[in-house]
Coordinates of C-alpha atoms in Angstrom, one line a residue:
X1 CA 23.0 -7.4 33.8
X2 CA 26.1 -9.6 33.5
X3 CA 28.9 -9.4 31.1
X4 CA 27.5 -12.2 29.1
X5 CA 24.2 -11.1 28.9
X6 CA 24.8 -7.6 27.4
X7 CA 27.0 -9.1 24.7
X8 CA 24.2 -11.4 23.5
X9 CA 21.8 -8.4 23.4
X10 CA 24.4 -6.1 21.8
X11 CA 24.4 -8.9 19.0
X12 CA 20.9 -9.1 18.8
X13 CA 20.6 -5.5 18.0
X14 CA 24.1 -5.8 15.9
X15 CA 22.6 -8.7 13.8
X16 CA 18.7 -7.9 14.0
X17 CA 18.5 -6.9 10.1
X18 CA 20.7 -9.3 8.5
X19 CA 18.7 -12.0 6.7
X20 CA 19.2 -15.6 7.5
X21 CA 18.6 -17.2 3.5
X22 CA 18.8 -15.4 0.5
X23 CA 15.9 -13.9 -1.2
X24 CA 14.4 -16.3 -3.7
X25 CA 11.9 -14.9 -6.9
X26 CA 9.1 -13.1 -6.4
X27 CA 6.2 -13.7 -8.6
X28 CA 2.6 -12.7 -9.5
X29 CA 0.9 -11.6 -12.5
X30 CA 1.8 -9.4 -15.0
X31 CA 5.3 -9.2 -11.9
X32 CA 8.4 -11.0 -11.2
X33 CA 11.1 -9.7 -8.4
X34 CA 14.1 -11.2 -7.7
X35 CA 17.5 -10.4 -6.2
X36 CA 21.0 -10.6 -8.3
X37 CA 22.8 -10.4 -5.1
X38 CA 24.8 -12.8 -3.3
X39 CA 25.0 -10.9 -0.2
X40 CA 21.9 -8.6 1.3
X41 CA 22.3 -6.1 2.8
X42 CA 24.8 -4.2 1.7
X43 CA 26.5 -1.1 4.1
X44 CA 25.1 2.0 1.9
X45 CA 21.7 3.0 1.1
X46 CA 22.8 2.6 -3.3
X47 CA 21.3 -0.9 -3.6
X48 CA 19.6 -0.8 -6.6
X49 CA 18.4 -3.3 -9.6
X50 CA 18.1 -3.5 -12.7
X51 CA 19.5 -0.5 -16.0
X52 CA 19.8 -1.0 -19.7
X53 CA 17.9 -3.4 -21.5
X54 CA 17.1 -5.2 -24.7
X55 CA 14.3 -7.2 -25.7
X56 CA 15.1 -10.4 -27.5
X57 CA 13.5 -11.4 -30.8
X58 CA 11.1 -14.0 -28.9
X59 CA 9.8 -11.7 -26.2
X60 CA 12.4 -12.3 -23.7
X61 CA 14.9 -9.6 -22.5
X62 CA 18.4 -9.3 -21.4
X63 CA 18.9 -6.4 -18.7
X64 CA 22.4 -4.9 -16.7
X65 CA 22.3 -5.5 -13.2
X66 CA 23.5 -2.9 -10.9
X67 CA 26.2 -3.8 -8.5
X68 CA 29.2 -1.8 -6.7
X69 CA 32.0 -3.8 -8.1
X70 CA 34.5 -4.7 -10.2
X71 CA 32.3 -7.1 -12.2
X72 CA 29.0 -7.4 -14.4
X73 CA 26.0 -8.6 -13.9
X74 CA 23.9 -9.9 -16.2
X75 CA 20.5 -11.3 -16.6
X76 CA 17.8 -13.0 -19.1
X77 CA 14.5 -13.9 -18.7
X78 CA 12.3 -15.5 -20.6
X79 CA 8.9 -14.5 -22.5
X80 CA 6.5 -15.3 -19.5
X81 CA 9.0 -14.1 -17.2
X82 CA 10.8 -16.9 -16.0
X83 CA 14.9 -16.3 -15.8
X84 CA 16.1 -18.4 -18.8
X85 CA 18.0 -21.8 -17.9
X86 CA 20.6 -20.8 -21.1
X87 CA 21.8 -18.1 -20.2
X88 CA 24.5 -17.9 -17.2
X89 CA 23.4 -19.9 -14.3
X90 CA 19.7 -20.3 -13.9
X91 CA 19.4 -16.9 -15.8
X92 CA 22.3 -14.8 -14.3
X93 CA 25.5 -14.3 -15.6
X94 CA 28.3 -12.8 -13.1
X95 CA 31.1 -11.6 -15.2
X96 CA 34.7 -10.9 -13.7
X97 CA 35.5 -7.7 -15.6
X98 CA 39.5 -6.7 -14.9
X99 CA 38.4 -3.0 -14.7
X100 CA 35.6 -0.8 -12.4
X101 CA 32.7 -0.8 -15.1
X102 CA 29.6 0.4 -14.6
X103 CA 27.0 -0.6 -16.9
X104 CA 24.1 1.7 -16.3
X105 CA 24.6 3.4 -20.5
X106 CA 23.2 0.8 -22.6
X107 CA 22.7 -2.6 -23.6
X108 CA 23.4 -4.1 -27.3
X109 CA 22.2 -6.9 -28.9
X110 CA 23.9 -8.4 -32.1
X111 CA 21.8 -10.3 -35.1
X112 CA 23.9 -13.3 -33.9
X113 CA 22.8 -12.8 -30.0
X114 CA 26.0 -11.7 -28.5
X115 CA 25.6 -8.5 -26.3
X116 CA 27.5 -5.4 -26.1
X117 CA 27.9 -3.8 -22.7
X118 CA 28.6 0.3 -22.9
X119 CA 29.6 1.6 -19.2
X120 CA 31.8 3.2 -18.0
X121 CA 35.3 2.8 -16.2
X122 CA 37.0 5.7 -13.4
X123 CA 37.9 9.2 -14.8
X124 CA 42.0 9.5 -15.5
X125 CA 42.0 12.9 -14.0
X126 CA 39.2 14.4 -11.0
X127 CA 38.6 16.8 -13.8
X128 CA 37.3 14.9 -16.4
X129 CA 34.1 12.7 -17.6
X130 CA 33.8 8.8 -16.9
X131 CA 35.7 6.9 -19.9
X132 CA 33.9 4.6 -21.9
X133 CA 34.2 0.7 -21.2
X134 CA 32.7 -2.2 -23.8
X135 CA 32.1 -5.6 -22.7
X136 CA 31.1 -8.4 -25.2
X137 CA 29.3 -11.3 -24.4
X138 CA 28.6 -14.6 -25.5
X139 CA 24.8 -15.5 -25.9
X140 CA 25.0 -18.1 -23.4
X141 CA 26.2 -15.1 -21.2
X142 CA 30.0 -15.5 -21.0
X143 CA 32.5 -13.0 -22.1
X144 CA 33.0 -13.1 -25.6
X145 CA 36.8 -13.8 -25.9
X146 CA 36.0 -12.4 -29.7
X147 CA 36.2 -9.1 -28.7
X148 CA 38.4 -6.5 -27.6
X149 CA 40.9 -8.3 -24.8
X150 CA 39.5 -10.6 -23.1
X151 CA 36.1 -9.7 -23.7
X152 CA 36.6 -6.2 -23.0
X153 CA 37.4 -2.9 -25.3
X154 CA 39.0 0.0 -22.8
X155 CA 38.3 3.4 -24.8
X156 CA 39.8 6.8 -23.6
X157 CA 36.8 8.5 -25.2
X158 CA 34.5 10.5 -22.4
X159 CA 30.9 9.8 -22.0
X160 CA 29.5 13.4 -22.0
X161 CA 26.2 13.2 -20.4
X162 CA 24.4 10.8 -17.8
X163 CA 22.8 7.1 -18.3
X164 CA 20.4 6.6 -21.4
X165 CA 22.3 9.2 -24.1
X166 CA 22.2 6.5 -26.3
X167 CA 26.0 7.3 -27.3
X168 CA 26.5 3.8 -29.2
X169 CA 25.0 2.2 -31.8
X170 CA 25.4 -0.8 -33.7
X171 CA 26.6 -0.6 -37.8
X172 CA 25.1 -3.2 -39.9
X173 CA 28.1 -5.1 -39.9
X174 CA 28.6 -5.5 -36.7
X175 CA 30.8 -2.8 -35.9
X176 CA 30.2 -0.2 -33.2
X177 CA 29.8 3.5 -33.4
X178 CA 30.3 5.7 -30.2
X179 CA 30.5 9.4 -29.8
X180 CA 31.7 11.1 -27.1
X181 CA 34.4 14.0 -26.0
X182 CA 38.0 13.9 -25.4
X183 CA 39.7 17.2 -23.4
X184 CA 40.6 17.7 -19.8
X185 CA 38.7 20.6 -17.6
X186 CA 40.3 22.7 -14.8
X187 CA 39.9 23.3 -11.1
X188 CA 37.4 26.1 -12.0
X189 CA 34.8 24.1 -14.4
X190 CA 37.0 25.8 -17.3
X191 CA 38.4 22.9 -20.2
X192 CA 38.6 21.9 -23.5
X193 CA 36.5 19.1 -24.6
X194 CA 36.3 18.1 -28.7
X195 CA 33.3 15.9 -29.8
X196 CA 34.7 12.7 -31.2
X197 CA 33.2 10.1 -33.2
X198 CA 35.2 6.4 -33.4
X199 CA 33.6 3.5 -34.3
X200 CA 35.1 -0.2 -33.2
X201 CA 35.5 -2.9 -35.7
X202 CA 33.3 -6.3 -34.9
X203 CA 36.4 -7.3 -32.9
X204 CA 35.9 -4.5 -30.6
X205 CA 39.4 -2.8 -32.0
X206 CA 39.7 0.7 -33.5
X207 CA 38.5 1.3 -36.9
X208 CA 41.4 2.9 -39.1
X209 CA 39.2 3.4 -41.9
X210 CA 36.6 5.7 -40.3
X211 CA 37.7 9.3 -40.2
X212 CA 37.8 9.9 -36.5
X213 CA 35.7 13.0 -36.6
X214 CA 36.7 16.3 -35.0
X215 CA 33.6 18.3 -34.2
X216 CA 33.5 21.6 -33.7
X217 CA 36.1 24.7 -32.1
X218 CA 39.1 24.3 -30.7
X219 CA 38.3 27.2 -28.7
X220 CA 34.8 26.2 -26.9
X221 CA 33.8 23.2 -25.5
X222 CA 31.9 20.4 -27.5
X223 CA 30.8 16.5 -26.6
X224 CA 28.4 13.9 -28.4
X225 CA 25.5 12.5 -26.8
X226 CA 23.8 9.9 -29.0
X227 CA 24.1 8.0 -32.3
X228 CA 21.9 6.4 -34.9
X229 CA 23.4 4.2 -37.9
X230 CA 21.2 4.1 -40.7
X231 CA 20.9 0.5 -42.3
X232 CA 23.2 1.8 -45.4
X233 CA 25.9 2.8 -42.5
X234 CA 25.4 6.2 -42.8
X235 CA 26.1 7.6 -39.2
X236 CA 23.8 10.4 -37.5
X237 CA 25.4 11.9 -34.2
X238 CA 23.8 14.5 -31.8
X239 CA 26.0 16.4 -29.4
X240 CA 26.5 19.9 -28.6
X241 CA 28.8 22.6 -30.3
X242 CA 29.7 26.1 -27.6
X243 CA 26.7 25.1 -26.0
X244 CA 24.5 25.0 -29.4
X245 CA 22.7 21.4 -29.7
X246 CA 23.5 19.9 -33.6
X247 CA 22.9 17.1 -35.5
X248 CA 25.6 16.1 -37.7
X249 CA 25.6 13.6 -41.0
X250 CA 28.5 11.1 -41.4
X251 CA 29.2 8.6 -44.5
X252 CA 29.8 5.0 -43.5
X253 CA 33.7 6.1 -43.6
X254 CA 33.5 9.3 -41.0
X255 CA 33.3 12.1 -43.9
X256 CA 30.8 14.4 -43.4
X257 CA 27.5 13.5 -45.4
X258 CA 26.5 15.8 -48.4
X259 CA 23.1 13.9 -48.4
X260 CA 22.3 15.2 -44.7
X261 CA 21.9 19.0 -44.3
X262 CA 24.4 19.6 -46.9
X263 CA 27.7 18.3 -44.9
X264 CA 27.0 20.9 -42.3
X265 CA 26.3 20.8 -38.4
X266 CA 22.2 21.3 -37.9
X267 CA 21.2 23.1 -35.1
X268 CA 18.0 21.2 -33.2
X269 CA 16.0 21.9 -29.5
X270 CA 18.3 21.0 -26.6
X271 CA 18.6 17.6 -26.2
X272 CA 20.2 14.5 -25.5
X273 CA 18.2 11.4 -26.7
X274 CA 17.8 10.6 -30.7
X275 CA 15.9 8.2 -32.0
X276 CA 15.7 6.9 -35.5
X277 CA 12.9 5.9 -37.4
X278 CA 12.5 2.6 -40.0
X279 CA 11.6 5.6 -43.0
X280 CA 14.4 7.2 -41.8
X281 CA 13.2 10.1 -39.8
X282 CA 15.1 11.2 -37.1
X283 CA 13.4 12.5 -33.5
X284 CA 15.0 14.8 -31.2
X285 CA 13.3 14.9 -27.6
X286 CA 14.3 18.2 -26.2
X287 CA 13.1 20.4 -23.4
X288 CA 9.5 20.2 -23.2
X289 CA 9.2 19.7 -27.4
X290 CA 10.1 16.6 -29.9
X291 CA 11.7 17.7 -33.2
X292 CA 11.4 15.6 -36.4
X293 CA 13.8 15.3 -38.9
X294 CA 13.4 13.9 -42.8
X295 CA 16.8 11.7 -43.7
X296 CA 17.9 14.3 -45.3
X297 CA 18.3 16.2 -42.3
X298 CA 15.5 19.3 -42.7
X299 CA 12.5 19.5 -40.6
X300 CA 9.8 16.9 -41.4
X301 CA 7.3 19.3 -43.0
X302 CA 4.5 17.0 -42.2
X303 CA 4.8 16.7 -38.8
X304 CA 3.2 18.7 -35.9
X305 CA 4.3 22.5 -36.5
X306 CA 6.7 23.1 -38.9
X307 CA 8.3 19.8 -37.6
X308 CA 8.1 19.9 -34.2
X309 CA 5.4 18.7 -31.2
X310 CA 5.2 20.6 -28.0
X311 CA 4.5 18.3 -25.7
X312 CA 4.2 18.9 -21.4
X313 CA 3.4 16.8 -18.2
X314 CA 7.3 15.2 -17.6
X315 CA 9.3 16.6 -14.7
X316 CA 12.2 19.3 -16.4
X317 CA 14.5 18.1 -13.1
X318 CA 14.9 15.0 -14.9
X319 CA 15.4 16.2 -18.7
X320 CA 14.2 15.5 -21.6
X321 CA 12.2 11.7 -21.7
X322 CA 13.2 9.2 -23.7
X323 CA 12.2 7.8 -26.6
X324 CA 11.2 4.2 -28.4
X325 CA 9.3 3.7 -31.9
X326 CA 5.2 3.2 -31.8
X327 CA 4.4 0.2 -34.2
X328 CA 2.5 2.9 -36.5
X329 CA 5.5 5.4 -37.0
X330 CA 5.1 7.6 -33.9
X331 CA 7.0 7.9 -30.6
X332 CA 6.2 7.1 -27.4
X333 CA 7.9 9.3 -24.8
X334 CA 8.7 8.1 -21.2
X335 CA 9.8 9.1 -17.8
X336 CA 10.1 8.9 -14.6
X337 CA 7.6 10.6 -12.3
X338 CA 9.5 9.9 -9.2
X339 CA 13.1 9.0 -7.7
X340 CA 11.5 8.5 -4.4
X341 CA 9.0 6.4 -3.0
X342 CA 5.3 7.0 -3.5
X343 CA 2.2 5.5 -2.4
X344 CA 0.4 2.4 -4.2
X345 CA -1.6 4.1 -7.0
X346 CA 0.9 6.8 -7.8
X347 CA 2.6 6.4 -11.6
X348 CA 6.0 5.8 -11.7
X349 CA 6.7 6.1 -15.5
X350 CA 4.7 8.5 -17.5
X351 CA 4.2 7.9 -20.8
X352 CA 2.8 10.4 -23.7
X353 CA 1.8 8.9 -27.7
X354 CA 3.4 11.3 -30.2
X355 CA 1.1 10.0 -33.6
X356 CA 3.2 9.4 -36.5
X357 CA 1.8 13.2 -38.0
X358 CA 3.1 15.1 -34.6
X359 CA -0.2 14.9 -32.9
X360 CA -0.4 14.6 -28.9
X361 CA -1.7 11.1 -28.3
X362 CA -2.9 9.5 -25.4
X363 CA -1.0 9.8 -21.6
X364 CA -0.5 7.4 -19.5
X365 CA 0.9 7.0 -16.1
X366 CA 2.3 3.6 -15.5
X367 CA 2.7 2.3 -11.9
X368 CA 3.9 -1.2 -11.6
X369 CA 2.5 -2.4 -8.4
X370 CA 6.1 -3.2 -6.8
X371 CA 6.6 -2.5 -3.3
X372 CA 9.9 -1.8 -1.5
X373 CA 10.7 1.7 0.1
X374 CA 12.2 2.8 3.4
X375 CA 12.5 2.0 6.4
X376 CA 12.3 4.4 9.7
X377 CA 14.5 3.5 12.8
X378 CA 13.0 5.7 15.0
X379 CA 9.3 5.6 16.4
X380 CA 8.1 9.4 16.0
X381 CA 9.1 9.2 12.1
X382 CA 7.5 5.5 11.5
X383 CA 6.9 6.1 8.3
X384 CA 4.2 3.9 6.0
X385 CA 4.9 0.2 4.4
X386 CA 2.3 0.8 1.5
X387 CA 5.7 2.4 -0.7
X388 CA 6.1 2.1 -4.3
X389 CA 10.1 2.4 -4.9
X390 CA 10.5 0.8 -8.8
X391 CA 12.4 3.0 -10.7
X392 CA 13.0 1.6 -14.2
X393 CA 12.8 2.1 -18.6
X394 CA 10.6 0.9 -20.9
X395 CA 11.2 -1.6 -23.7
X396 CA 10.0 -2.6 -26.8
X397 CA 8.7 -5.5 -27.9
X398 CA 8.7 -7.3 -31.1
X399 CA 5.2 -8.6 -30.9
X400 CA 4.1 -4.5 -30.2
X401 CA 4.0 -5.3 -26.4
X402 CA 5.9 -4.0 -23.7
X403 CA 7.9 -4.7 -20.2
X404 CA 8.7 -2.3 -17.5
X405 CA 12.2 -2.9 -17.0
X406 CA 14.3 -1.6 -13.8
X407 CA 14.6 -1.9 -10.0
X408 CA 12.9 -1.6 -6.6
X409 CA 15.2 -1.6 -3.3
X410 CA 14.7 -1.7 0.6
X411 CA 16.5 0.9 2.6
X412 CA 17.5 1.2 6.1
X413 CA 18.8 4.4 7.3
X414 CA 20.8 4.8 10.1
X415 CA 21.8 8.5 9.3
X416 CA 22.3 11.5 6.1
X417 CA 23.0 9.1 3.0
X418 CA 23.9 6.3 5.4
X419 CA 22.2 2.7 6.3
X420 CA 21.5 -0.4 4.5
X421 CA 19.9 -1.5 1.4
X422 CA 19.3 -4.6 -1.0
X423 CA 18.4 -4.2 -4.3
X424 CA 15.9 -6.1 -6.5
X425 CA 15.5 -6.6 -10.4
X426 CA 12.5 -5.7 -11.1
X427 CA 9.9 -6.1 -14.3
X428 CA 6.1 -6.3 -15.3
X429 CA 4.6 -6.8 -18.6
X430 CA 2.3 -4.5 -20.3
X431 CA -0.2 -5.2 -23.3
X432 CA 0.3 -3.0 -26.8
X433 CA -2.2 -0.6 -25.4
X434 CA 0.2 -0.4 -22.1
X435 CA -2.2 -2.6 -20.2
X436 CA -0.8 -5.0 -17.3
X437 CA -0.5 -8.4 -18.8
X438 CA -1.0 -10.9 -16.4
X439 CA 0.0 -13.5 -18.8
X440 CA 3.8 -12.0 -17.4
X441 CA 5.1 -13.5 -14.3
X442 CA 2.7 -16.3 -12.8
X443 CA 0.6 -17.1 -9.7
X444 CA 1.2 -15.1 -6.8
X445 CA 2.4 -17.0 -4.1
X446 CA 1.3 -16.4 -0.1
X447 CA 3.1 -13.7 1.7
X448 CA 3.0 -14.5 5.1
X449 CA 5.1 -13.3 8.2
X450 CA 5.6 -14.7 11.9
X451 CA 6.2 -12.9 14.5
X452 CA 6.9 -14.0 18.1
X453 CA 8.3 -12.1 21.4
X454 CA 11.6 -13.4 22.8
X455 CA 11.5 -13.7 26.4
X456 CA 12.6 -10.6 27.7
X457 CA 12.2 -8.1 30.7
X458 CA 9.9 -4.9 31.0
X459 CA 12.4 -3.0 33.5
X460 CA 15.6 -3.9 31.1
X461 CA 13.6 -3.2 27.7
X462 CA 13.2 0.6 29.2
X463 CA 17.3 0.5 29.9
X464 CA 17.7 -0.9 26.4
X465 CA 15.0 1.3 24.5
X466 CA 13.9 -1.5 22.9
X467 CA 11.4 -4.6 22.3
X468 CA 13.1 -7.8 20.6
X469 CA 10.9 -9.5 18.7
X470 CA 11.4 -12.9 16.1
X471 CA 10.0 -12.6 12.8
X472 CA 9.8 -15.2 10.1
X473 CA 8.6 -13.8 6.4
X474 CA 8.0 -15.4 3.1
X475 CA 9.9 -12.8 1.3
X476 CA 11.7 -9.4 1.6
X477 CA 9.6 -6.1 1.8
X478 CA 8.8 -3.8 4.8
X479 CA 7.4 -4.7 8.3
X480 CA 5.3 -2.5 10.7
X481 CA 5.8 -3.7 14.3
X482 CA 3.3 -2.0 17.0
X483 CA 3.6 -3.1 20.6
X484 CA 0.6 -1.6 22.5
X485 CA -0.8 -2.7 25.7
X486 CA -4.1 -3.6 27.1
X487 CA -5.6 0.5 27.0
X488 CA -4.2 0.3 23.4
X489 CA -1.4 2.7 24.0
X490 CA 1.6 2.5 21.6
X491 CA 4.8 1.4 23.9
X492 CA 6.7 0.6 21.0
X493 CA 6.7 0.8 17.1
X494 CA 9.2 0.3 14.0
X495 CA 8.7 0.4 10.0
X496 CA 11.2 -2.4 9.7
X497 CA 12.8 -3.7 6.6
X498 CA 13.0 -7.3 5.6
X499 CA 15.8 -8.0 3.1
X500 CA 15.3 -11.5 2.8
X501 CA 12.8 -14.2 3.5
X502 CA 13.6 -16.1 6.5
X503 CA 14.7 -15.4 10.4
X504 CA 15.4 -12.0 11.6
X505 CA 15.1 -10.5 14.8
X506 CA 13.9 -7.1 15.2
X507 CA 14.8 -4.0 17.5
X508 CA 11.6 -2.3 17.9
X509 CA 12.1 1.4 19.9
X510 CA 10.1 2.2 22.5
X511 CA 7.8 5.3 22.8
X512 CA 8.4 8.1 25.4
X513 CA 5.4 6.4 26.6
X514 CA 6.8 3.0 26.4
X515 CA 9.5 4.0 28.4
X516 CA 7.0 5.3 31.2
X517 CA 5.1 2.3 31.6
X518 CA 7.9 -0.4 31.3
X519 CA 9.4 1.0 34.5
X520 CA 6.4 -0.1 36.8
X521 CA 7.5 -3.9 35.3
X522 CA 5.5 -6.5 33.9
X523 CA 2.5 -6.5 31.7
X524 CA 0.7 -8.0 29.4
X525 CA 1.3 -6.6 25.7
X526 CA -0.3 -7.1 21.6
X527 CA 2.2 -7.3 19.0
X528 CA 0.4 -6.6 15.9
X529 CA 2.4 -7.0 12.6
X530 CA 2.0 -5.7 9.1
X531 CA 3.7 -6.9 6.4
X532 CA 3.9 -6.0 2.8
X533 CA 6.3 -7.7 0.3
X534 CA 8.2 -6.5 -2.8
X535 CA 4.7 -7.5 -4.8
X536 CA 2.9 -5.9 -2.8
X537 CA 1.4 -9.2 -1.2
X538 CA 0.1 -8.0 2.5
X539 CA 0.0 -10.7 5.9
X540 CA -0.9 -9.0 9.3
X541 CA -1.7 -10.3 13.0
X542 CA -1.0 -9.8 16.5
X543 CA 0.3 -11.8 19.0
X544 CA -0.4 -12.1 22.9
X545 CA 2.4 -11.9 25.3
X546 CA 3.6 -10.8 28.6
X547 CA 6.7 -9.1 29.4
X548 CA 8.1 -10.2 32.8

């Protein structure tokens, strides 16, 4: 083979995943899928979509894109699931944030529609937490040049657990409340960490007239976790004290509360999500058991067992579920079943009614049909394209309905925690009874894939190990090439991904089979093609061709 030649195939193989177009908006009902991204693939196997959420008052919702960068990504859709015209550019907003933020904590809307970011920026030391990072935003999606500087308030207050604590909340005028810990740890695991409380003015500045509470020791370790703010501005924090879980009251100004538990630190189940109630009531979703407390901080008499609800069924590796409001005063508690890809048919959030008196409601397993998964590069592990990969949250409504808000990706390995990836918001509708609405999203469009052989040698595919074939999809998903001959033997075979709708040429391996009959020369072979898009649309086929 000349010089010449073996560059253009070492291109082919080079460039045989990258998409030629971008990936435009998949749709169907009760589904839309769409990618944030400007460029697909990118060179790690983290691609993900969407992470904190908020409806808006008219159905719509605003969600946190994930992205490994310096800047934000935002987008808004509207209440049928269209991305809303107002808001950024055609429904996304890509922010230029002057620090590394990542905005996987939570999502806050205002009463006048500005949004509140809460991620997190780089660690000062290797031994110490992520700090906390706010960025405001304007409705329209810009940042809000109200708040903080330039749109951004820099804290050097430490978040203290993972994504969905729930550390902020919103005061009702307009000021923010975020707990946290401050302390530096050791080589060892050994530090100091104090729970603080600070709560930001409207502008995004520190309050001076809030206390700046100090829980717990100065000799043990302590950290917040989540806070509520009552609508009279009382303040409600959860953290942990030496290793002991506690509520603890707060007056509007940071004093401890009289009115909650006496002033005094309440010990509750293990825990990290809070949720507050529009009576008052207070839920604590700990390991395996939600805990109820009156507003006046004592265990709600009249719920479940001496205020508390065993409940089982979520996965213990992923902690306690989290929480949102029923319409008639009980909990819904959520999960996810799976951070790996399952079949079609397998739930991927699980979902358990708590009634308002601390009975065990109905359970339901919620499985978006989303597609997505991974990839296999070599033939003996081909895996299957029928993968379900959405990971996401669930968010409330105001009309008592519900979306599935989060992410599907498609992954490429090419090694241990190495490959490509391209990430893909992801969201489907569900009725108040957690049925699919179909009224979400819109008519499914054809999912159709081409596939035809480039001209190409038997003798030199068994050198190369491969089979080039062209392939032309509608949109992104997964793609099972087979290459069989005329007795129906398997010479060569690939679960491929497709990142993008469009041109790609594929490297399929051969079989140690494959590589035995290629070297007798030419023959006639059936390409057959399955394909299976990010909504699950399917397109298969086979094509007639002869290697020479």
């Amino acid at each position: 083979m000349s010089m010449l030649r073996s560059l253009a195939v070492a291109c082919l193989a080079a460039c045989s995943l990258l998409p030629a177009v971008p990936a435009a908006a998949a749709v169907a009902p009760g589904r839309v899928a769409f990618s944030v991204a400007t460029k697909v693939p990118v060179s790690n196997v983290d691609a993900a979509g969407a992470g904190a959420a908020v409806a808006l008052p008219d159905g719509g919702a605003v969600m946190l894109a994930f992205a490994r960068s310096t800047g934000l990504t935002a987008v808004q859709l509207r209440p049928d699931g269209s991305p809303d015209p107002s808001f950024g550019t055609r429904g996304i907003a890509r922010l230029a944030v002057p620090v590394s933020f990542s905005g996987s904590q939570q999502l806050l809307r205002r009463p006048d529609g500005r949004l509140l970011a809460v991620g997190t920026r780089a660690a000062a030391t290797p031994f110490e937490p992520p700090r906390f990072t706010i960025v405001g935003l304007t409705e329209r999606g810009a940042l809000d040049p109200s708040f903080g500087t330039g749109g951004v308030a820099e804290l050097e207050l430490q978040a203290s657990c993972g994504s969905d604590c729930g550390f902020a909340a919103l005061a009702p005028d307009g000021s923010i409340v975020i707990t946290g810990s401050v302390g530096r740890g050791g080589a060892l695991g050994a530090g100091r960490f104090r729970w603080i409380v600070v709560r930001l003015t409207p502008a995004g500045v520190l309050d001076p007239s809030f206390g700046v509470p100090v829980i717990g020791g100065s000799t043990h370790p302590s950290s917040g976790s989540a806070t509520v703010v009552r609508p009279s501005g009382q303040v409600v924090v959860l953290g942990t004290d030496a290793g002991v879980p506690q509520l603890v009251g707060l007056t509007a100004n940071g004093a401890p509360d009289p009115s909650f538990h006496g002033g005094v630190p309440l010990t509750v189940p293990r825990g990290y999500r809070m949720l507050l109630h529009a009576d008052g009531a207070i839920d604590v979703a700990g390991d395996g058991q939600l805990a109820r407390y009156t507003s006046q901080g004592s265990p709600d008499p009249g719920f479940g067992s001496g205020g508390a609800v065993a409940f089982g069924g979520f996965n213990p590796g992923y902690g306690p579920p989290a929480m949102i409001a029923a319409p008639d005063g009980g909990t819904l508690l959520y999960s996810q079943t799976s951070f790996e890809p399952t079949f079609p048919g397998s739930p991927r959030l699980h979902v358990l009614r708590i009634t308002p008196s601390g009975g065990l409601g109905a359970a339901v397993g919620l499985g978006p049909a989303f597609g997505g998964g991974q990839s296999s590069p070599r033939s003996r592990t081909t895996g299957s394209i029928k993968q379900n990969s959405f990971r996401g949250t669930l968010v409330a409504r105001p009309n008592g309905s519900y979306l599935a808000v989060g992410g599907l990706s498609v992954v490429h390995y090419t090694g241990e925690g190495a490959g490509r990836s391209a990430g893909f918001v992801a969201v489907a509708g569900y009725s108040p009874l957690l049925m699919p609405d179909r009224a979400f999203g819109g008519r499914a469009r054809a999912t159709v894939a081409r596939v035809s052989v480039a001209r190409q040698r038997a003798r030199s595919d068994v050198h190369l190990r491969r089979v080039l074939v062209r392939v032309k999809t509608s949109g992104p998903g997964l793609l099972l090439l087979r290459v069989r001959d005329g007795r129906r033997r398997i010479l060569a075979q690939q679960v491929a991904p497709v990142y993008a709708a469009g041109r790609t040429t594929v490297r399929i391996p051969l079989t140690a089979t494959g590589r035995r009959i290629l070297r007798r020369g030419a023959l006639r072979v059936l390409v057959g093609h399955d394909f299976r898009d990010v909504l699950t649309g399917r397109d298969h086929g086979v094509v007639r061709t002869r290697l020479r």
